[in-house]
């Protein structure tokens, strides 16, 4: 890994990020072909938070948050900081003080494959964070890593400047060059789900709404009286 801080990363259009901020993670995930989901390990530490922003990445060494401090300088209005480590780590690399600095720069949230601490203070700020753990274990600032380089999380390659959406269902990433198409597909899916929701409230069964009866028959499912 090169020890580098990449500057001046292109961001998605603000209007596209605003549109993504109106739809949920599950919808975006489905709309882009069930890709980009960062897995069930990343849990919202501020329940009810829903953000969409542009990715800034930081790669740290386990137990060392030096490169998060370097990444803060590269963060701006509408960004989301994504942090991972060179090998698995659950230490509390991120807490209230870093969140305070990011809030001042207009950052919308942070996503970490590591642990976070000061959870009560993060909720009070409030500053949305998704992490793989909560840990009071502190860190050092000693080893060079990288900022704004591609990173891989849960089988998804994330580039700086990609779009990210996060809510109580988890985190999903949208490639920057696909943002407009995914926004359109997400909005279409939302409209279909609105129609389905109304039909279910009116009493229609999912078996009929989704035309599942022929599938049950094809699979050999039979109905018998008790």
PDB file of N, CA and C in Angstrom, residues 30-105:
ATOM      1  N   UNK A  30     -31.525  -2.665  -4.062  1.00  0.00           N
ATOM      2  CA  UNK A  30     -32.307  -3.375  -5.066  1.00  0.00           C
ATOM      3  C   UNK A  30     -32.244  -2.669  -6.415  1.00  0.00           C
ATOM      4  N   UNK A  31     -32.305  -1.335  -6.392  1.00  0.00           N
ATOM      5  CA  UNK A  31     -32.349  -0.569  -7.637  1.00  0.00           C
ATOM      6  C   UNK A  31     -31.083  -0.715  -8.458  1.00  0.00           C
ATOM      7  N   UNK A  32     -29.943  -0.992  -7.816  1.00  0.00           N
ATOM      8  CA  UNK A  32     -28.715  -1.153  -8.590  1.00  0.00           C
ATOM      9  C   UNK A  32     -28.301  -2.629  -8.708  1.00  0.00           C
ATOM     10  N   UNK A  33     -29.333  -3.481  -8.741  1.00  0.00           N
ATOM     11  CA  UNK A  33     -29.071  -4.885  -9.010  1.00  0.00           C
ATOM     12  C   UNK A  33     -28.534  -5.659  -7.828  1.00  0.00           C
ATOM     13  N   UNK A  34     -28.935  -5.266  -6.611  1.00  0.00           N
ATOM     14  CA  UNK A  34     -28.514  -5.923  -5.367  1.00  0.00           C
ATOM     15  C   UNK A  34     -26.990  -5.928  -5.219  1.00  0.00           C
ATOM     16  N   UNK A  35     -26.387  -4.814  -5.507  1.00  0.00           N
ATOM     17  CA  UNK A  35     -24.945  -4.652  -5.341  1.00  0.00           C
ATOM     18  C   UNK A  35     -24.678  -3.462  -4.420  1.00  0.00           C
ATOM     19  N   UNK A  36     -23.441  -3.377  -3.920  1.00  0.00           N
ATOM     20  CA  UNK A  36     -23.011  -2.215  -3.156  1.00  0.00           C
ATOM     21  C   UNK A  36     -23.283  -2.255  -1.675  1.00  0.00           C
ATOM     22  N   UNK A  37     -23.985  -3.286  -1.195  1.00  0.00           N
ATOM     23  CA  UNK A  37     -24.299  -3.373   0.227  1.00  0.00           C
ATOM     24  C   UNK A  37     -23.048  -3.793   1.002  1.00  0.00           C
ATOM     25  N   UNK A  38     -22.740  -3.094   2.096  1.00  0.00           N
ATOM     26  CA  UNK A  38     -21.516  -3.341   2.851  1.00  0.00           C
ATOM     27  C   UNK A  38     -21.679  -4.333   3.989  1.00  0.00           C
ATOM     28  N   UNK A  39     -22.784  -5.058   4.011  1.00  0.00           N
ATOM     29  CA  UNK A  39     -22.933  -6.169   4.925  1.00  0.00           C
ATOM     30  C   UNK A  39     -23.581  -5.828   6.252  1.00  0.00           C
ATOM     31  N   UNK A  40     -23.996  -6.868   6.989  1.00  0.00           N
ATOM     32  CA  UNK A  40     -24.746  -6.662   8.229  1.00  0.00           C
ATOM     33  C   UNK A  40     -23.889  -6.284   9.433  1.00  0.00           C
ATOM     34  N   UNK A  41     -22.574  -6.299   9.300  1.00  0.00           N
ATOM     35  CA  UNK A  41     -21.716  -5.978  10.441  1.00  0.00           C
ATOM     36  C   UNK A  41     -21.703  -4.485  10.772  1.00  0.00           C
ATOM     37  N   UNK A  42     -22.034  -3.650   9.807  1.00  0.00           N
ATOM     38  CA  UNK A  42     -21.997  -2.198  10.028  1.00  0.00           C
ATOM     39  C   UNK A  42     -23.342  -1.744  10.594  1.00  0.00           C
ATOM     40  N   UNK A  43     -23.316  -1.391  11.866  1.00  0.00           N
ATOM     41  CA  UNK A  43     -24.544  -1.092  12.612  1.00  0.00           C
ATOM     42  C   UNK A  43     -24.646   0.399  12.895  1.00  0.00           C
ATOM     43  N   UNK A  44     -25.847   0.952  12.734  1.00  0.00           N
ATOM     44  CA  UNK A  44     -26.081   2.364  13.045  1.00  0.00           C
ATOM     45  C   UNK A  44     -25.983   2.592  14.546  1.00  0.00           C
ATOM     46  N   UNK A  45     -25.096   3.505  14.954  1.00  0.00           N
ATOM     47  CA  UNK A  45     -24.958   3.834  16.378  1.00  0.00           C
ATOM     48  C   UNK A  45     -25.842   5.017  16.773  1.00  0.00           C
ATOM     49  N   UNK A  46     -26.498   5.619  15.784  1.00  0.00           N
ATOM     50  CA  UNK A  46     -27.472   6.680  16.024  1.00  0.00           C
ATOM     51  C   UNK A  46     -28.776   6.237  15.363  1.00  0.00           C
ATOM     52  N   UNK A  47     -29.596   5.464  16.068  1.00  0.00           N
ATOM     53  CA  UNK A  47     -30.816   4.920  15.462  1.00  0.00           C
ATOM     54  C   UNK A  47     -31.679   6.015  14.830  1.00  0.00           C
ATOM     55  N   UNK A  48     -32.187   5.696  13.638  1.00  0.00           N
ATOM     56  CA  UNK A  48     -33.033   6.647  12.926  1.00  0.00           C
ATOM     57  C   UNK A  48     -32.293   7.555  11.971  1.00  0.00           C
ATOM     58  N   UNK A  49     -30.966   7.550  12.006  1.00  0.00           N
ATOM     59  CA  UNK A  49     -30.196   8.396  11.091  1.00  0.00           C
ATOM     60  C   UNK A  49     -30.327   7.888   9.659  1.00  0.00           C
ATOM     61  N   UNK A  50     -30.355   8.805   8.722  1.00  0.00           N
ATOM     62  CA  UNK A  50     -30.434   8.477   7.291  1.00  0.00           C
ATOM     63  C   UNK A  50     -29.624   9.537   6.546  1.00  0.00           C
ATOM     64  N   UNK A  51     -28.511   9.122   5.945  1.00  0.00           N
ATOM     65  CA  UNK A  51     -27.637  10.072   5.271  1.00  0.00           C
ATOM     66  C   UNK A  51     -27.303   9.599   3.864  1.00  0.00           C
ATOM     67  N   UNK A  52     -26.919  10.547   3.026  1.00  0.00           N
ATOM     68  CA  UNK A  52     -26.347  10.257   1.713  1.00  0.00           C
ATOM     69  C   UNK A  52     -25.241  11.275   1.488  1.00  0.00           C
ATOM     70  N   UNK A  53     -24.090  10.807   1.040  1.00  0.00           N
ATOM     71  CA  UNK A  53     -22.979  11.724   0.843  1.00  0.00           C
ATOM     72  C   UNK A  53     -21.919  11.139  -0.063  1.00  0.00           C
ATOM     73  N   UNK A  54     -20.861  11.902  -0.238  1.00  0.00           N
ATOM     74  CA  UNK A  54     -19.738  11.516  -1.097  1.00  0.00           C
ATOM     75  C   UNK A  54     -18.623  10.920  -0.244  1.00  0.00           C
ATOM     76  N   UNK A  55     -18.042   9.818  -0.715  1.00  0.00           N
ATOM     77  CA  UNK A  55     -17.082   9.053   0.077  1.00  0.00           C
ATOM     78  C   UNK A  55     -15.695   9.692   0.104  1.00  0.00           C
ATOM     79  N   UNK A  56     -15.151   9.815   1.302  1.00  0.00           N
ATOM     80  CA  UNK A  56     -13.726  10.041   1.534  1.00  0.00           C
ATOM     81  C   UNK A  56     -13.224   8.809   2.279  1.00  0.00           C
ATOM     82  N   UNK A  57     -12.155   8.176   1.798  1.00  0.00           N
ATOM     83  CA  UNK A  57     -11.675   6.952   2.440  1.00  0.00           C
ATOM     84  C   UNK A  57     -10.416   7.209   3.265  1.00  0.00           C
ATOM     85  N   UNK A  58     -10.268   6.373   4.298  1.00  0.00           N
ATOM     86  CA  UNK A  58      -9.042   6.375   5.095  1.00  0.00           C
ATOM     87  C   UNK A  58      -8.677   4.931   5.410  1.00  0.00           C
ATOM     88  N   UNK A  59      -7.427   4.568   5.165  1.00  0.00           N
ATOM     89  CA  UNK A  59      -6.922   3.248   5.502  1.00  0.00           C
ATOM     90  C   UNK A  59      -5.933   3.397   6.653  1.00  0.00           C
ATOM     91  N   UNK A  60      -6.255   2.756   7.779  1.00  0.00           N
ATOM     92  CA  UNK A  60      -5.425   2.845   8.981  1.00  0.00           C
ATOM     93  C   UNK A  60      -4.809   1.493   9.300  1.00  0.00           C
ATOM     94  N   UNK A  61      -3.800   1.512  10.162  1.00  0.00           N
ATOM     95  CA  UNK A  61      -3.285   0.280  10.734  1.00  0.00           C
ATOM     96  C   UNK A  61      -4.102  -0.055  11.968  1.00  0.00           C
ATOM     97  N   UNK A  62      -4.209  -1.327  12.323  1.00  0.00           N
ATOM     98  CA  UNK A  62      -4.977  -1.695  13.516  1.00  0.00           C
ATOM     99  C   UNK A  62      -4.480  -0.953  14.758  1.00  0.00           C
ATOM    100  N   UNK A  63      -5.427  -0.431  15.535  1.00  0.00           N
ATOM    101  CA  UNK A  63      -5.070   0.259  16.758  1.00  0.00           C
ATOM    102  C   UNK A  63      -4.420   1.611  16.564  1.00  0.00           C
ATOM    103  N   UNK A  64      -4.546   2.170  15.365  1.00  0.00           N
ATOM    104  CA  UNK A  64      -3.852   3.426  15.028  1.00  0.00           C
ATOM    105  C   UNK A  64      -4.800   4.283  14.191  1.00  0.00           C
ATOM    106  N   UNK A  65      -5.129   5.487  14.662  1.00  0.00           N
ATOM    107  CA  UNK A  65      -6.063   6.330  13.912  1.00  0.00           C
ATOM    108  C   UNK A  65      -5.412   7.560  13.290  1.00  0.00           C
ATOM    109  N   UNK A  66      -4.093   7.509  13.078  1.00  0.00           N
ATOM    110  CA  UNK A  66      -3.386   8.652  12.500  1.00  0.00           C
ATOM    111  C   UNK A  66      -4.028   9.122  11.198  1.00  0.00           C
ATOM    112  N   UNK A  67      -4.382   8.175  10.323  1.00  0.00           N
ATOM    113  CA  UNK A  67      -4.862   8.574   9.005  1.00  0.00           C
ATOM    114  C   UNK A  67      -6.292   9.101   9.020  1.00  0.00           C
ATOM    115  N   UNK A  68      -7.026   8.842  10.101  1.00  0.00           N
ATOM    116  CA  UNK A  68      -8.330   9.505  10.225  1.00  0.00           C
ATOM    117  C   UNK A  68      -8.113  11.005  10.394  1.00  0.00           C
ATOM    118  N   UNK A  69      -7.129  11.376  11.199  1.00  0.00           N
ATOM    119  CA  UNK A  69      -6.825  12.797  11.370  1.00  0.00           C
ATOM    120  C   UNK A  69      -6.387  13.427  10.052  1.00  0.00           C
ATOM    121  N   UNK A  70      -5.612  12.683   9.260  1.00  0.00           N
ATOM    122  CA  UNK A  70      -5.209  13.196   7.950  1.00  0.00           C
ATOM    123  C   UNK A  70      -6.406  13.312   7.018  1.00  0.00           C
ATOM    124  N   UNK A  71      -7.366  12.386   7.141  1.00  0.00           N
ATOM    125  CA  UNK A  71      -8.539  12.395   6.268  1.00  0.00           C
ATOM    126  C   UNK A  71      -9.478  13.555   6.564  1.00  0.00           C
ATOM    127  N   UNK A  72      -9.533  13.976   7.827  1.00  0.00           N
ATOM    128  CA  UNK A  72     -10.441  15.074   8.191  1.00  0.00           C
ATOM    129  C   UNK A  72     -10.178  16.305   7.328  1.00  0.00           C
ATOM    130  N   UNK A  73      -8.910  16.574   7.055  1.00  0.00           N
ATOM    131  CA  UNK A  73      -8.555  17.743   6.239  1.00  0.00           C
ATOM    132  C   UNK A  73      -9.107  17.645   4.827  1.00  0.00           C
ATOM    133  N   UNK A  74      -9.291  16.426   4.333  1.00  0.00           N
ATOM    134  CA  UNK A  74      -9.781  16.223   2.974  1.00  0.00           C
ATOM    135  C   UNK A  74     -11.303  16.164   2.888  1.00  0.00           C
ATOM    136  N   UNK A  75     -11.968  16.220   4.039  1.00  0.00           N
ATOM    137  CA  UNK A  75     -13.425  16.131   4.082  1.00  0.00           C
ATOM    138  C   UNK A  75     -14.053  17.520   3.972  1.00  0.00           C
ATOM    139  N   UNK A  76     -15.193  17.568   3.320  1.00  0.00           N
ATOM    140  CA  UNK A  76     -15.911  18.829   3.185  1.00  0.00           C
ATOM    141  C   UNK A  76     -17.407  18.621   3.251  1.00  0.00           C
ATOM    142  N   UNK A  77     -18.130  19.665   2.947  1.00  0.00           N
ATOM    143  CA  UNK A  77     -19.586  19.662   2.994  1.00  0.00           C
ATOM    144  C   UNK A  77     -20.162  18.518   2.157  1.00  0.00           C
ATOM    145  N   UNK A  78     -21.006  17.713   2.790  1.00  0.00           N
ATOM    146  CA  UNK A  78     -21.688  16.638   2.071  1.00  0.00           C
ATOM    147  C   UNK A  78     -20.928  15.334   1.989  1.00  0.00           C
ATOM    148  N   UNK A  79     -19.758  15.250   2.607  1.00  0.00           N
ATOM    149  CA  UNK A  79     -18.957  14.021   2.552  1.00  0.00           C
ATOM    150  C   UNK A  79     -19.351  13.035   3.646  1.00  0.00           C
ATOM    151  N   UNK A  80     -18.940  11.786   3.454  1.00  0.00           N
ATOM    152  CA  UNK A  80     -19.033  10.740   4.469  1.00  0.00           C
ATOM    153  C   UNK A  80     -17.664  10.082   4.563  1.00  0.00           C
ATOM    154  N   UNK A  81     -17.119   9.979   5.744  1.00  0.00           N
ATOM    155  CA  UNK A  81     -15.811   9.367   5.935  1.00  0.00           C
ATOM    156  C   UNK A  81     -15.968   7.859   6.082  1.00  0.00           C
ATOM    157  N   UNK A  82     -15.223   7.103   5.273  1.00  0.00           N
ATOM    158  CA  UNK A  82     -15.234   5.639   5.319  1.00  0.00           C
ATOM    159  C   UNK A  82     -13.847   5.175   5.753  1.00  0.00           C
ATOM    160  N   UNK A  83     -13.802   4.436   6.862  1.00  0.00           N
ATOM    161  CA  UNK A  83     -12.525   4.025   7.455  1.00  0.00           C
ATOM    162  C   UNK A  83     -12.438   2.508   7.507  1.00  0.00           C
ATOM    163  N   UNK A  84     -11.295   1.970   7.075  1.00  0.00           N
ATOM    164  CA  UNK A  84     -11.014   0.561   7.241  1.00  0.00           C
ATOM    165  C   UNK A  84      -9.559   0.397   7.659  1.00  0.00           C
ATOM    166  N   UNK A  85      -9.173  -0.818   7.981  1.00  0.00           N
ATOM    167  CA  UNK A  85      -7.816  -1.076   8.453  1.00  0.00           C
ATOM    168  C   UNK A  85      -7.156  -2.160   7.609  1.00  0.00           C
ATOM    169  N   UNK A  86      -5.825  -2.223   7.709  1.00  0.00           N
ATOM    170  CA  UNK A  86      -5.063  -3.158   6.888  1.00  0.00           C
ATOM    171  C   UNK A  86      -5.272  -4.608   7.299  1.00  0.00           C
ATOM    172  N   UNK A  87      -5.743  -4.840   8.510  1.00  0.00           N
ATOM    173  CA  UNK A  87      -6.157  -6.157   8.978  1.00  0.00           C
ATOM    174  C   UNK A  87      -7.238  -5.947  10.026  1.00  0.00           C
ATOM    175  N   UNK A  88      -8.007  -6.981  10.347  1.00  0.00           N
ATOM    176  CA  UNK A  88      -9.167  -6.778  11.226  1.00  0.00           C
ATOM    177  C   UNK A  88      -8.821  -6.096  12.543  1.00  0.00           C
ATOM    178  N   UNK A  89      -9.704  -5.171  12.946  1.00  0.00           N
ATOM    179  CA  UNK A  89      -9.493  -4.393  14.174  1.00  0.00           C
ATOM    180  C   UNK A  89     -10.846  -3.948  14.700  1.00  0.00           C
ATOM    181  N   UNK A  90     -11.055  -4.097  15.999  1.00  0.00           N
ATOM    182  CA  UNK A  90     -12.295  -3.662  16.629  1.00  0.00           C
ATOM    183  C   UNK A  90     -12.059  -2.566  17.662  1.00  0.00           C
ATOM    184  N   UNK A  91     -10.861  -2.027  17.725  1.00  0.00           N
ATOM    185  CA  UNK A  91     -10.563  -0.951  18.666  1.00  0.00           C
ATOM    186  C   UNK A  91     -11.384   0.291  18.338  1.00  0.00           C
ATOM    187  N   UNK A  92     -11.535   1.170  19.340  1.00  0.00           N
ATOM    188  CA  UNK A  92     -12.308   2.390  19.146  1.00  0.00           C
ATOM    189  C   UNK A  92     -11.496   3.479  18.459  1.00  0.00           C
ATOM    190  N   UNK A  93     -11.401   3.402  17.143  1.00  0.00           N
ATOM    191  CA  UNK A  93     -10.582   4.360  16.383  1.00  0.00           C
ATOM    192  C   UNK A  93     -11.214   5.741  16.270  1.00  0.00           C
ATOM    193  N   UNK A  94     -12.499   5.859  16.602  1.00  0.00           N
ATOM    194  CA  UNK A  94     -13.236   7.092  16.315  1.00  0.00           C
ATOM    195  C   UNK A  94     -14.137   7.402  17.498  1.00  0.00           C
ATOM    196  N   UNK A  95     -14.205   8.708  17.836  1.00  0.00           N
ATOM    197  CA  UNK A  95     -15.060   9.117  18.937  1.00  0.00           C
ATOM    198  C   UNK A  95     -15.516  10.553  18.807  1.00  0.00           C
ATOM    199  N   UNK A  96     -15.923  11.113  19.935  1.00  0.00           N
ATOM    200  CA  UNK A  96     -16.564  12.437  19.958  1.00  0.00           C
ATOM    201  C   UNK A  96     -15.685  13.537  19.376  1.00  0.00           C
ATOM    202  N   UNK A  97     -14.397  13.552  19.679  1.00  0.00           N
ATOM    203  CA  UNK A  97     -13.557  14.672  19.251  1.00  0.00           C
ATOM    204  C   UNK A  97     -13.395  14.690  17.737  1.00  0.00           C
ATOM    205  N   UNK A  98     -13.169  13.538  17.138  1.00  0.00           N
ATOM    206  CA  UNK A  98     -13.092  13.488  15.679  1.00  0.00           C
ATOM    207  C   UNK A  98     -14.439  13.857  15.059  1.00  0.00           C
ATOM    208  N   UNK A  99     -15.526  13.396  15.657  1.00  0.00           N
ATOM    209  CA  UNK A  99     -16.846  13.740  15.144  1.00  0.00           C
ATOM    210  C   UNK A  99     -17.087  15.242  15.199  1.00  0.00           C
ATOM    211  N   UNK A 100     -16.641  15.882  16.260  1.00  0.00           N
ATOM    212  CA  UNK A 100     -16.800  17.336  16.390  1.00  0.00           C
ATOM    213  C   UNK A 100     -16.077  18.057  15.264  1.00  0.00           C
ATOM    214  N   UNK A 101     -14.882  17.596  14.947  1.00  0.00           N
ATOM    215  CA  UNK A 101     -14.111  18.196  13.862  1.00  0.00           C
ATOM    216  C   UNK A 101     -14.804  17.998  12.513  1.00  0.00           C
ATOM    217  N   UNK A 102     -15.329  16.796  12.295  1.00  0.00           N
ATOM    218  CA  UNK A 102     -16.010  16.524  11.026  1.00  0.00           C
ATOM    219  C   UNK A 102     -17.305  17.323  10.904  1.00  0.00           C
ATOM    220  N   UNK A 103     -18.035  17.455  11.999  1.00  0.00           N
ATOM    221  CA  UNK A 103     -19.260  18.264  11.967  1.00  0.00           C
ATOM    222  C   UNK A 103     -18.959  19.697  11.550  1.00  0.00           C
ATOM    223  N   UNK A 104     -17.882  20.232  12.060  1.00  0.00           N
ATOM    224  CA  UNK A 104     -17.494  21.602  11.722  1.00  0.00           C
ATOM    225  C   UNK A 104     -17.245  21.759  10.223  1.00  0.00           C
ATOM    226  N   UNK A 105     -16.862  20.688   9.544  1.00  0.00           N
ATOM    227  CA  UNK A 105     -16.555  20.733   8.119  1.00  0.00           C
ATOM    228  C   UNK A 105     -17.743  20.324   7.247  1.00  0.00           C
TER     229      UNK A 105
END
